[in-house]
Tab-separated table of C-alpha atoms in Angstrom:
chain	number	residue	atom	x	y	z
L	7	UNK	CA	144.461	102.475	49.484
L	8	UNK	CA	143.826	100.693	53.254
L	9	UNK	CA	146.930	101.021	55.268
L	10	UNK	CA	148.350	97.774	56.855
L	11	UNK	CA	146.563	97.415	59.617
L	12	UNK	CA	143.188	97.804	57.709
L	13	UNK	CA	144.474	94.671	55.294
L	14	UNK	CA	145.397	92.903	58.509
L	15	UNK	CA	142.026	93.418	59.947
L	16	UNK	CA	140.583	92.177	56.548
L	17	UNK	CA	142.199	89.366	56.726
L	18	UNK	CA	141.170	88.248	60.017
L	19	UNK	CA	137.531	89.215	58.928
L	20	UNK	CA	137.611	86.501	56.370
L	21	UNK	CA	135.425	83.586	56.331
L	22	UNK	CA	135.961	80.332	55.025
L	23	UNK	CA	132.997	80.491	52.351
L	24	UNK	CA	133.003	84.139	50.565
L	25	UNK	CA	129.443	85.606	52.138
L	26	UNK	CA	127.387	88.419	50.134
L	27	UNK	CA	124.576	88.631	52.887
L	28	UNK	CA	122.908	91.945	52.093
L	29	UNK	CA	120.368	92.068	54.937
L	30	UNK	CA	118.369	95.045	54.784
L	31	UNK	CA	120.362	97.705	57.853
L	32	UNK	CA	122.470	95.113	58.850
L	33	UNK	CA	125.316	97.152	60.490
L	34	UNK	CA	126.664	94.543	62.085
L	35	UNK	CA	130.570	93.787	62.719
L	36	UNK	CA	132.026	90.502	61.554
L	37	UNK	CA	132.367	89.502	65.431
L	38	UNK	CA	129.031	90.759	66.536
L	39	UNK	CA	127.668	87.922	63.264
L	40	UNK	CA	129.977	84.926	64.944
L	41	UNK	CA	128.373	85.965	68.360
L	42	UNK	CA	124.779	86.002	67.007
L	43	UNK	CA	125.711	82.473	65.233
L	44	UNK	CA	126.904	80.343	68.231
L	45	UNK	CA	124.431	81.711	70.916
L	46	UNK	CA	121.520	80.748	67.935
L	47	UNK	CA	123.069	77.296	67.241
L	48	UNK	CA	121.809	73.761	68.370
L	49	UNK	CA	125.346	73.136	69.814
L	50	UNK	CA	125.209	76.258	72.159
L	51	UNK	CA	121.605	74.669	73.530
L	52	UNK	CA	122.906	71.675	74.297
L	53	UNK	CA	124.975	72.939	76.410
L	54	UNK	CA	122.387	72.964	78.852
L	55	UNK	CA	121.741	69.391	79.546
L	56	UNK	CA	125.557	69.067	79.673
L	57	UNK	CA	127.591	67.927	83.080
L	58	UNK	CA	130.203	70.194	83.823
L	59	UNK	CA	131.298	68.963	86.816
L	60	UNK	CA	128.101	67.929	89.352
L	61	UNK	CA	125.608	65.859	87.146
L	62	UNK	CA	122.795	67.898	85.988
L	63	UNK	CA	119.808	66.551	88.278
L	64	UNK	CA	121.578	65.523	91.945
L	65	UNK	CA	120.778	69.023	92.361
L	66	UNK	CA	118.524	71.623	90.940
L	67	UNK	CA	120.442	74.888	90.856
L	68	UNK	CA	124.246	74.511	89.963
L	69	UNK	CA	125.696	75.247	86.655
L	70	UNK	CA	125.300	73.073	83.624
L	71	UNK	CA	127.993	73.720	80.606
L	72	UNK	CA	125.625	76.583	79.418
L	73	UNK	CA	125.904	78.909	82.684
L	74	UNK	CA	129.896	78.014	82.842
L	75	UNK	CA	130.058	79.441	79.204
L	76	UNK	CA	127.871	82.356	79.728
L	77	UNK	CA	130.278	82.862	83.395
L	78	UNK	CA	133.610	82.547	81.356
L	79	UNK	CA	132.244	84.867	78.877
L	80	UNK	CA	131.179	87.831	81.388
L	81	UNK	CA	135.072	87.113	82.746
L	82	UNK	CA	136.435	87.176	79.527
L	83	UNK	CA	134.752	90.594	78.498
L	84	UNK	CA	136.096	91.933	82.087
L	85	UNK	CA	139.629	91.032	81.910
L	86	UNK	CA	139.396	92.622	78.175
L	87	UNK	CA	138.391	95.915	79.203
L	88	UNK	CA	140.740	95.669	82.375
L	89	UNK	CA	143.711	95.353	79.718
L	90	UNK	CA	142.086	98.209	77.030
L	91	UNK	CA	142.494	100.733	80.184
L	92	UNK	CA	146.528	99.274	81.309
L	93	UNK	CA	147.609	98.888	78.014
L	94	UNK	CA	145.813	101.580	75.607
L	95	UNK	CA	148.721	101.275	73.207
L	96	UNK	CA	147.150	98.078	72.330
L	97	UNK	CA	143.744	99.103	72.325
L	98	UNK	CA	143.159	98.082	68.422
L	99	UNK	CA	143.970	94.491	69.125
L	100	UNK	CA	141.550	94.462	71.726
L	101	UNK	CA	138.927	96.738	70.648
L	102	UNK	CA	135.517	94.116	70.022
L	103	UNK	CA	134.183	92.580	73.366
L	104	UNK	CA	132.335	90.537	70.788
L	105	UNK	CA	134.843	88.599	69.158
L	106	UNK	CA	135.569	87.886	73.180
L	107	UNK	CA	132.724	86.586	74.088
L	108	UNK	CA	131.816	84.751	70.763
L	109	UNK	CA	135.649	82.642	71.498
L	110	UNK	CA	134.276	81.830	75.530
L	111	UNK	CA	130.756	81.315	74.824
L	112	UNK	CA	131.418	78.848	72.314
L	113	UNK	CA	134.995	77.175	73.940
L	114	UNK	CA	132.726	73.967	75.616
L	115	UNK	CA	130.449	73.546	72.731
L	116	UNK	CA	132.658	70.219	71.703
L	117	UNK	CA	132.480	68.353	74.989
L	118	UNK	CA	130.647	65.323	75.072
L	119	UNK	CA	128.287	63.717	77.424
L	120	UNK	CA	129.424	62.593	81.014
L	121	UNK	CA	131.958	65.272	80.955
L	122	UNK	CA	135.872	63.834	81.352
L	123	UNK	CA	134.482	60.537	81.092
L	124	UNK	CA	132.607	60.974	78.423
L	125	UNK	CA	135.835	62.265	76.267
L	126	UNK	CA	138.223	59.205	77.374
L	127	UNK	CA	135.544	57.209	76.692
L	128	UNK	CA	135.231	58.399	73.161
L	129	UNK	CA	138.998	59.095	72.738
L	130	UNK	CA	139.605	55.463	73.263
L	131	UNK	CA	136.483	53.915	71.154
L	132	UNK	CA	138.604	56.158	67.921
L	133	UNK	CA	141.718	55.459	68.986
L	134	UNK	CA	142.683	54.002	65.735
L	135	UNK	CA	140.535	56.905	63.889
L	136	UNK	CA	142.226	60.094	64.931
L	137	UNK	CA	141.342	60.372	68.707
L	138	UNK	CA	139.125	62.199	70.421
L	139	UNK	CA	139.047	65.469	72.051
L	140	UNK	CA	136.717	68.028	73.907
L	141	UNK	CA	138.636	71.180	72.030
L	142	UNK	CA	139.547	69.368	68.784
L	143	UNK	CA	135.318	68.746	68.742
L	144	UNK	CA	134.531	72.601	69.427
L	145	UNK	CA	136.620	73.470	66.559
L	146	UNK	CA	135.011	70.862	63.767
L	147	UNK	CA	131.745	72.023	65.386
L	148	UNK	CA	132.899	75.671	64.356
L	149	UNK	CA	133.983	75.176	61.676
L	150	UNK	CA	132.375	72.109	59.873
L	151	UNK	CA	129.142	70.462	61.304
L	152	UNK	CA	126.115	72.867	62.531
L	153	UNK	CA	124.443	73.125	59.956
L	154	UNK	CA	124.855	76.979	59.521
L	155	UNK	CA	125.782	76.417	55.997
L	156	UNK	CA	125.867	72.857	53.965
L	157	UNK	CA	129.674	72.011	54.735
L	158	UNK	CA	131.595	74.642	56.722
L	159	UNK	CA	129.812	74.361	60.204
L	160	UNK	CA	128.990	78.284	61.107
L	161	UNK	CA	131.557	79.888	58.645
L	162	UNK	CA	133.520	82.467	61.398
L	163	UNK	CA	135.527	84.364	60.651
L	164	UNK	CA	139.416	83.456	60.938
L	165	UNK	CA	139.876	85.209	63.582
L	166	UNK	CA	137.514	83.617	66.371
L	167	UNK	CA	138.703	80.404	65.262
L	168	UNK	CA	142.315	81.686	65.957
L	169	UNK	CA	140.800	82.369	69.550
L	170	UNK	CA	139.536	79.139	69.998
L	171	UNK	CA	142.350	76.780	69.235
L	172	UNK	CA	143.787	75.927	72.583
L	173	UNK	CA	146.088	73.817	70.672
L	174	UNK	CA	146.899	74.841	67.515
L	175	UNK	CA	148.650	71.514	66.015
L	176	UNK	CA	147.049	68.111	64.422
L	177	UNK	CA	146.623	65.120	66.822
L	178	UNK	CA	149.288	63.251	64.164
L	179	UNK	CA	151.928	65.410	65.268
L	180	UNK	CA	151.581	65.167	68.833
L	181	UNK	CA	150.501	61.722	69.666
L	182	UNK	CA	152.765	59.464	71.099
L	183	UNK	CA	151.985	55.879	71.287
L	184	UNK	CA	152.409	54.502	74.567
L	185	UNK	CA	151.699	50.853	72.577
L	186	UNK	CA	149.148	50.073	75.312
L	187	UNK	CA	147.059	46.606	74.857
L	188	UNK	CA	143.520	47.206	74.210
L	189	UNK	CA	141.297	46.591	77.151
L	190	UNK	CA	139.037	42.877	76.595
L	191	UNK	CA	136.473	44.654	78.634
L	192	UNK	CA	134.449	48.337	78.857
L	193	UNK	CA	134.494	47.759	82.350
L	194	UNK	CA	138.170	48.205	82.312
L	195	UNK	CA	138.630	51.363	80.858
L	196	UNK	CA	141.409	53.875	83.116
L	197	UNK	CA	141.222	57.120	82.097
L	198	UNK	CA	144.427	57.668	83.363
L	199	UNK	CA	145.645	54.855	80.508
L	200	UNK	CA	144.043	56.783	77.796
L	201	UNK	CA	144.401	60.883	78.073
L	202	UNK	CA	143.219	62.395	74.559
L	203	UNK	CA	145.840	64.747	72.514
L	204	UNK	CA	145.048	67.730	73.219
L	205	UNK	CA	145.059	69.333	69.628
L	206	UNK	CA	142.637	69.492	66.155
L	207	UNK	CA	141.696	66.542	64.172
L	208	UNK	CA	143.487	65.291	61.048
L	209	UNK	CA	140.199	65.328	59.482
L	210	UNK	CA	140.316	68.906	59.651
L	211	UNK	CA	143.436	70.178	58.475
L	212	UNK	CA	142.649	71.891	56.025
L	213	UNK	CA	140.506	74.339	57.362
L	214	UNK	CA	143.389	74.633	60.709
L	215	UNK	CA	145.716	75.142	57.976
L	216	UNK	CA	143.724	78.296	56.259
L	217	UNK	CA	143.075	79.952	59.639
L	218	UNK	CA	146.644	79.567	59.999
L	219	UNK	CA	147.577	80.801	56.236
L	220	UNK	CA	147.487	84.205	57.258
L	221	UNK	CA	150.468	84.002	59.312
L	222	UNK	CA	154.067	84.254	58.189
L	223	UNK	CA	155.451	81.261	57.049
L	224	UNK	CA	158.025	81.488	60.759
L	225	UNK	CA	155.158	82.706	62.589
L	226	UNK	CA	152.757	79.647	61.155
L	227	UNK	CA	156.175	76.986	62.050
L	228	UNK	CA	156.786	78.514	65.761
L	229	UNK	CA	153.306	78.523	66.672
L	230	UNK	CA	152.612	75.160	66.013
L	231	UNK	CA	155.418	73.692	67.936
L	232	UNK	CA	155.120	71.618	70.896
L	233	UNK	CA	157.074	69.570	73.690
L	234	UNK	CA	156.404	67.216	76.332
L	235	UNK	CA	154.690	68.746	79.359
L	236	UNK	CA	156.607	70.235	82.088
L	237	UNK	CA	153.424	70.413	84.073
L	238	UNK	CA	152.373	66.939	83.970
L	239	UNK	CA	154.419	64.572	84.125
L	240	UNK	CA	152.158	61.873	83.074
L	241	UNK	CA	150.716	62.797	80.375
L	242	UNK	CA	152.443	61.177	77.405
L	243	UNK	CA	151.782	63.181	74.547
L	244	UNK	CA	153.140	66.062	73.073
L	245	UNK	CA	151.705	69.611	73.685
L	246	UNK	CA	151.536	72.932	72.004
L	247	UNK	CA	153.238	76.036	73.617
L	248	UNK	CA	151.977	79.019	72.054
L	249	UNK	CA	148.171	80.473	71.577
L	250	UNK	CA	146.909	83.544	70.249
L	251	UNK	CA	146.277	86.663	72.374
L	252	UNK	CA	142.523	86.326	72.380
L	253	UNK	CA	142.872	82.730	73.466
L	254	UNK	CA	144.901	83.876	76.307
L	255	UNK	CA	142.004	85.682	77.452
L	256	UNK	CA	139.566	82.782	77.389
L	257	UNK	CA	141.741	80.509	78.792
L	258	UNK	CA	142.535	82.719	81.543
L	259	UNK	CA	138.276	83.743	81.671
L	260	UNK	CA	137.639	79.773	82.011
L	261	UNK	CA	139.877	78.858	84.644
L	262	UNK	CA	138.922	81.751	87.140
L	263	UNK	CA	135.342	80.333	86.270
L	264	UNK	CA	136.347	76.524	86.893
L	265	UNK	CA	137.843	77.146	90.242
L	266	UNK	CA	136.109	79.964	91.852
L	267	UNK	CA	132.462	79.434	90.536
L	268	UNK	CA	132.369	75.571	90.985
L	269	UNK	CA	134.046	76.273	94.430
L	270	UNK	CA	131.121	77.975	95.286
L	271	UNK	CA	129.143	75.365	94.144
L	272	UNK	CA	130.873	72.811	96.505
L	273	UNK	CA	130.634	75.322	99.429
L	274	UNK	CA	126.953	75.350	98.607
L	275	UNK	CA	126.576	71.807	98.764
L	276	UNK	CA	128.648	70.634	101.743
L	277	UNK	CA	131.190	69.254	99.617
L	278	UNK	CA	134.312	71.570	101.346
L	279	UNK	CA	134.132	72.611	104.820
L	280	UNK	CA	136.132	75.761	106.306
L	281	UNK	CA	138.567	73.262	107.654
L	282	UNK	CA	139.472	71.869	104.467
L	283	UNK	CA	139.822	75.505	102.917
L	284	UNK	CA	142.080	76.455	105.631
L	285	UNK	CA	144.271	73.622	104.653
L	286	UNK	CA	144.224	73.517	101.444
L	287	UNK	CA	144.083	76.895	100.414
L	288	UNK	CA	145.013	79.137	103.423
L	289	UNK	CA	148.242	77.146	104.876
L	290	UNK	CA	149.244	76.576	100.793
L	291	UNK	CA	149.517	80.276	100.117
L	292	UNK	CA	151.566	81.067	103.381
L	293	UNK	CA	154.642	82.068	100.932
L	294	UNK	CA	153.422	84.646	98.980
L	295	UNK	CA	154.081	87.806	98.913
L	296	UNK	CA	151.287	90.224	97.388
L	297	UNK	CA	149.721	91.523	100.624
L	298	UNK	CA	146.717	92.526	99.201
L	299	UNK	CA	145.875	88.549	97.826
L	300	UNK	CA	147.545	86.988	101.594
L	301	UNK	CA	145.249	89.521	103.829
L	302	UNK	CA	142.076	88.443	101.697
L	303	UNK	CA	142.973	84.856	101.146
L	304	UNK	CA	143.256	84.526	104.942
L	305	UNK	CA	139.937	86.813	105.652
L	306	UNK	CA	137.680	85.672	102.884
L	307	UNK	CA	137.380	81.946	104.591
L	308	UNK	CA	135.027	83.283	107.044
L	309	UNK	CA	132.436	85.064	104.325
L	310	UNK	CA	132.863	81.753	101.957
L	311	UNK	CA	131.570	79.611	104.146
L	312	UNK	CA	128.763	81.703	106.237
L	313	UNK	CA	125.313	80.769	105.886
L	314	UNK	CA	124.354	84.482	104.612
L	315	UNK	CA	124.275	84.148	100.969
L	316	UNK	CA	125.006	87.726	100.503
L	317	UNK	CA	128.550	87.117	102.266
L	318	UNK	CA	129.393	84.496	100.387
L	319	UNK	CA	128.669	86.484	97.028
L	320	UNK	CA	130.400	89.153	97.753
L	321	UNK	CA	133.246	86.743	98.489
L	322	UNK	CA	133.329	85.059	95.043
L	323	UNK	CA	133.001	88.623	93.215
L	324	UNK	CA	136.144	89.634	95.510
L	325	UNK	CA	138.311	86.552	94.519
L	326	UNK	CA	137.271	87.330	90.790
L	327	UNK	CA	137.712	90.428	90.967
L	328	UNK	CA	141.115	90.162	92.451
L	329	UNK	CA	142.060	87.606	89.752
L	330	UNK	CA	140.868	89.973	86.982
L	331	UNK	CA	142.222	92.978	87.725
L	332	UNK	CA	145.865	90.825	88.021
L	333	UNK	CA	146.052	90.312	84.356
L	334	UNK	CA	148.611	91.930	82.189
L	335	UNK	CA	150.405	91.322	78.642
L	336	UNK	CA	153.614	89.695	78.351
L	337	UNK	CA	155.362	90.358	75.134
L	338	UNK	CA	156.943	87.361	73.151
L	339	UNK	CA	159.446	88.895	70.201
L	340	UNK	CA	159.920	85.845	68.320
L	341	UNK	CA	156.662	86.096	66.686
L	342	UNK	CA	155.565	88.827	63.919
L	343	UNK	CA	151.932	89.223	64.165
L	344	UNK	CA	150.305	91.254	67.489
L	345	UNK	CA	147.368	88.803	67.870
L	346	UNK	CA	150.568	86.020	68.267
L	347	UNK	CA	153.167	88.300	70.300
L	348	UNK	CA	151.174	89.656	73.159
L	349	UNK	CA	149.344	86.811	75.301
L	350	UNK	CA	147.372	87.735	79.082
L	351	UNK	CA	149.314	86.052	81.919
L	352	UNK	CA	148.173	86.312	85.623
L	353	UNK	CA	150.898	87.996	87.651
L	354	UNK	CA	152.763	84.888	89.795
L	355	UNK	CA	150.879	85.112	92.863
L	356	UNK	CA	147.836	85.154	91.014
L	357	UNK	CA	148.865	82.263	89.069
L	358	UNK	CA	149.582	80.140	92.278
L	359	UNK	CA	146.394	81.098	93.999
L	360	UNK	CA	144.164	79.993	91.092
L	361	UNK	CA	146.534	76.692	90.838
L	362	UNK	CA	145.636	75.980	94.239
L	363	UNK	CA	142.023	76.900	94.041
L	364	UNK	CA	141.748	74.297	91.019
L	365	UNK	CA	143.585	71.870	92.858
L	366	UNK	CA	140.456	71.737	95.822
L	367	UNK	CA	138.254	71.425	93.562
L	368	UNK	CA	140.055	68.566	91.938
L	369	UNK	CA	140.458	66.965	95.099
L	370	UNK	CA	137.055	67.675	96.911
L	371	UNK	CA	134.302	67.829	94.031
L	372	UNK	CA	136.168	66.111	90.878
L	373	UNK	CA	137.366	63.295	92.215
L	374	UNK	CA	134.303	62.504	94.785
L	375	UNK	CA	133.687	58.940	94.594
L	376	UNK	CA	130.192	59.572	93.601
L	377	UNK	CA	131.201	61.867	90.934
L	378	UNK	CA	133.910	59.441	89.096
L	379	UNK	CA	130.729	57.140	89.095
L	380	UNK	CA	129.081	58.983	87.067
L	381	UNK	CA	131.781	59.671	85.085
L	382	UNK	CA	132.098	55.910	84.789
L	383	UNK	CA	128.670	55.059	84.319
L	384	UNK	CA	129.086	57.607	81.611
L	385	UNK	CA	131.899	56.216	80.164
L	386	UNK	CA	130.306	52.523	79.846
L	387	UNK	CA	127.323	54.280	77.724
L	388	UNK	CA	129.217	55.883	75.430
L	389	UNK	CA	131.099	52.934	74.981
L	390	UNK	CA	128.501	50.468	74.141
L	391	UNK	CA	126.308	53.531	71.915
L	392	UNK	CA	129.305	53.525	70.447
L	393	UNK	CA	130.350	49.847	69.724
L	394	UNK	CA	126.446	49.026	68.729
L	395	UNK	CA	127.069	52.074	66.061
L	396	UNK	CA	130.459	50.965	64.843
L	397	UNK	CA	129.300	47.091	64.290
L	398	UNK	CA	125.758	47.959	61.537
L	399	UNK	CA	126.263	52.421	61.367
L	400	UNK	CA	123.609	51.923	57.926
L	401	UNK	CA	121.576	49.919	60.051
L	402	UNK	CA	121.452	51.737	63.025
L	403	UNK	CA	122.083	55.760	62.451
L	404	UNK	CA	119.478	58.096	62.029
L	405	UNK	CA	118.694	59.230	58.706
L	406	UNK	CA	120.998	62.231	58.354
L	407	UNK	CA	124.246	60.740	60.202
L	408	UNK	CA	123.748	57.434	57.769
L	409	UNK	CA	123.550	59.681	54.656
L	410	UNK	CA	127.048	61.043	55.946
L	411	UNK	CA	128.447	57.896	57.040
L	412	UNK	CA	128.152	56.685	53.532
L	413	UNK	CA	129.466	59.909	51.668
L	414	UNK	CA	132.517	59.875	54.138
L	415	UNK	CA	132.591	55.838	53.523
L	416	UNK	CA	132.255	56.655	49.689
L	417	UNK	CA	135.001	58.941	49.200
L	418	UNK	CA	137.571	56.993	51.213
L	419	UNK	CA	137.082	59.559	54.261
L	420	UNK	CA	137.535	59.035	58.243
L	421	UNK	CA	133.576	57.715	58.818
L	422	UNK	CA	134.110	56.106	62.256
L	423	UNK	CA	134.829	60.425	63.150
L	424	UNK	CA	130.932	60.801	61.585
L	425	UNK	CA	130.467	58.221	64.892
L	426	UNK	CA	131.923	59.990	67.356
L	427	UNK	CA	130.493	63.519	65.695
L	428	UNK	CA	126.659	61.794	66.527
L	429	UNK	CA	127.230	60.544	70.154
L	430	UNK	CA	129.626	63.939	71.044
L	431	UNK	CA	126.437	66.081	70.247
L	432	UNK	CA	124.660	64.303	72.342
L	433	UNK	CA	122.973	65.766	75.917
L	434	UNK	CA	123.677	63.267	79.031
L	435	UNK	CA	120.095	62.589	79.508
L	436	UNK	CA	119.583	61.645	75.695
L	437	UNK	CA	122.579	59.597	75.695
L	438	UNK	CA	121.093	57.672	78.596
L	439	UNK	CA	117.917	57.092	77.183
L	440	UNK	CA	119.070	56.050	73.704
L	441	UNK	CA	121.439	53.185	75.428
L	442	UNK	CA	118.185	52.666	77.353
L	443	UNK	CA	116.504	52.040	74.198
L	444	UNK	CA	119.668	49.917	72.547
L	445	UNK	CA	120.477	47.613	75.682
L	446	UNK	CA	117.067	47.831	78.278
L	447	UNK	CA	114.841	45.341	78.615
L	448	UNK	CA	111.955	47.404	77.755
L	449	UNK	CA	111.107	48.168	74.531
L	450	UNK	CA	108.470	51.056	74.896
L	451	UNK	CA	108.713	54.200	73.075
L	452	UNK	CA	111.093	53.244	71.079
L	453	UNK	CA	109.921	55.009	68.162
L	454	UNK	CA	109.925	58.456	69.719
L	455	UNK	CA	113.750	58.484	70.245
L	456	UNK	CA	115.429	59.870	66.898
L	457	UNK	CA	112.777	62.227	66.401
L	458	UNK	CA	114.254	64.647	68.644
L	459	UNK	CA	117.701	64.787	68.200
């Protein structure tokens, strides 16, 4: 007879659709086979020709949405290990670097073309059909669309697809309607007018609501509740407050990745100067009071920005380092299950270092004129792809995303989300081209387009 933890573990083995692979030596764990899945998928390629925050192309060597995944991975395996040696009581819940990295190499694999942009753009274009959203995408991708099996995307286990809901709730229950008039122009499209729920699609409820069947009925209630933000005060919708303990991880894994790696990136390029760090980082963090983080945040200006490469590396693996190694659990005893109780938190200094790191890179590389023109540019593509879909979709889809445009028409399903599921997967560059091919003037090679995507 297993013991509990052994049916537990079962449990969170479980895929979707029952598998009875019997490949010949295959000693693999269930993790190790959701690993092998996403880095062999079409999704995880695309990554590649993906923005994640300079355009791919206006310079040849910083990171796409690939090398961000494979960076927030490597992070994600290190804080795990950090927390297996502080906290070996807890070892078993943390005991497969696998499941790890399969949950951050496959966290971006929903984002859409032109990064941000590209998501309000999309978000507003279904806003009558469920929303769009970067995470909400990852998680039908998962769990529904690569073509890993005929309907249930890559069939994970329940487990990694615990890990990778950021937001564990339907966009029906956390949208609030702001009653905003719709724009009479593309042009016109704020982001700041139309922020995407952050949460799963109503289209996929069902298979949220079997990940989350093997929870407690109070666990499975408290988990999905949510409140307006604290953070941001303009954001209008509702958010979720808990995640799950290997979620934690990620999240934690992809912020220290967004701020200190694309940080880099903008030191690289002349985008922040040391006089800008010294304000904006330095002079922020005067109140803290870990010594260790004040000394280096104070010293490490000088390595950032000199023009020996080696310096500045060994600057960036001391910051992530530091962040790393000031991760620990927090306990929460209102839920029942481990993987729900325990979640990583960065100790408070920490927390407000990597706040403000985020912040420059907001300021300085985000919101660079010539980047929200891309981002723009982006949006008004994915706009008009979409619109010139929407008006004739058996006209004008490609074979395979007609044939399930017409099934989801057919059986009274949400087929304007087959839409957005097309022009999500898209790469930047084949976005381009395509609206190139829809709205140019020239009309060459217009045959070779659909072939490749």
């Amino acid at each position: 007879m297993p013991d509990q933890t052994e049916q537990q573990d079962n449990i969170w083995h479980q895929r979707l659709l029952g598998e009875d692979k019997q490949r010949r030596n295959d000693h693999r764990s269930p993790f190790q086979r959701d690993r092998a899945r996403i880095l062999h998928s079409a999704a995880f390629r695309r990554l590649q020709a993906k923005t994640q925050v300079l355009g791919v192309g206006m310079n040849d060597f910083y990171r796409t949405r690939l090398t961000h995944s494979l960076e927030v991975s490597q992070i994600g395996t290190g804080i795990t290990a950090q927390l297996r040696r502080k906290y070996p009581e807890l070892k078993y819940l943390l005991n497969s670097m696998s499941l790890i990295e399969s949950i951050c190499l496959a966290h971006d694999i929903g984002h859409p073309p032109f990064g941000h942009g590209g998501e309000v753009a999309l978000n507003y274009m279904m806003r009558h059909h469920g929303g769009f959203e970067g995470n909400g995408q990852t998680f039908r991708i998962l769990s529904r669309l690569e073509p890993y099996t005929p309907s249930w995307g890559m069939n994970l286990t329940r487990q990694t697809l615990l890990g990778i809901m950021k937001y564990p709730a339907v966009h029906s229950q956390l949208f609030i309607d702001q009653h905003k008039p719709a724009i009479t122009n593309h042009r016109q499209l704020k982001p700041a007018d139309w922020p995407p729920v952050k949460g799963l699609f109503d289209d996929d409820k069902s298979i949220c609501d079997w990940v989350l069947s093997a929870l407690s009925d109070s666990d499975k209630q408290q988990f999905i509740t949510s409140e307006q933000s604290t953070v941001n005060v303009n954001y209008p919708h509702l958010k979720t407050r808990y995640k799950s303990l290997d979620c934690s991880i990620m999240e934690l894994a992809d912020d220290i990745a967004y701020a200190v790696h694309d940080l880099e990136d903008a030191i690289v390029m002349g985008i922040v100067n040391q006089r800008q760090w010294q304000h904006d980082v330095v002079d922020q963090l005067q109140h803290i009071d870990d010594e260790w983080l004040k000394a280096e945040i104070s010293r490490i200006g000088e390595k950032l920005f000199s023009h020996e490469h080696h310096l500045r590396k060994d600057a960036i693996g001391t910051l992530v380092n530091g962040f790393v190694t000031a991760i620990g659990i927090e306990t929460n005893h209102q839920f029942e299950a481990d993987l729900l109780k325990y979640n990583a938190q960065l100790q408070p200094d920490f927390a407000s270092t990597l706040q403000v790191l985020k912040q420059l890179v907001f300021k300085y590389v985000i919101r660079k004129p010539e980047i929200q023109m891309l981002e723009y540019k982006g949006q008004q593509i994915i706009m008009e792809l979409f619109e010139a879909f929407a008006s004739d979709p058996a006209r004008l889809l490609p074979v395979n995303t007609r044939e399930r445009w017409i099934e989801a028409n057919h059986n009274g399903n949400n087929a304007m989300r087959v839409i957005a599921d097309y022009i999500s997967g898209m790469t930047d560059e084949f976005a381009g081209r395509l609206h190139q091919q829809l709205f140019g003037s020239k009309t060459a090679g217009i045959l070779e387009i659909n072939n490749e995507h």
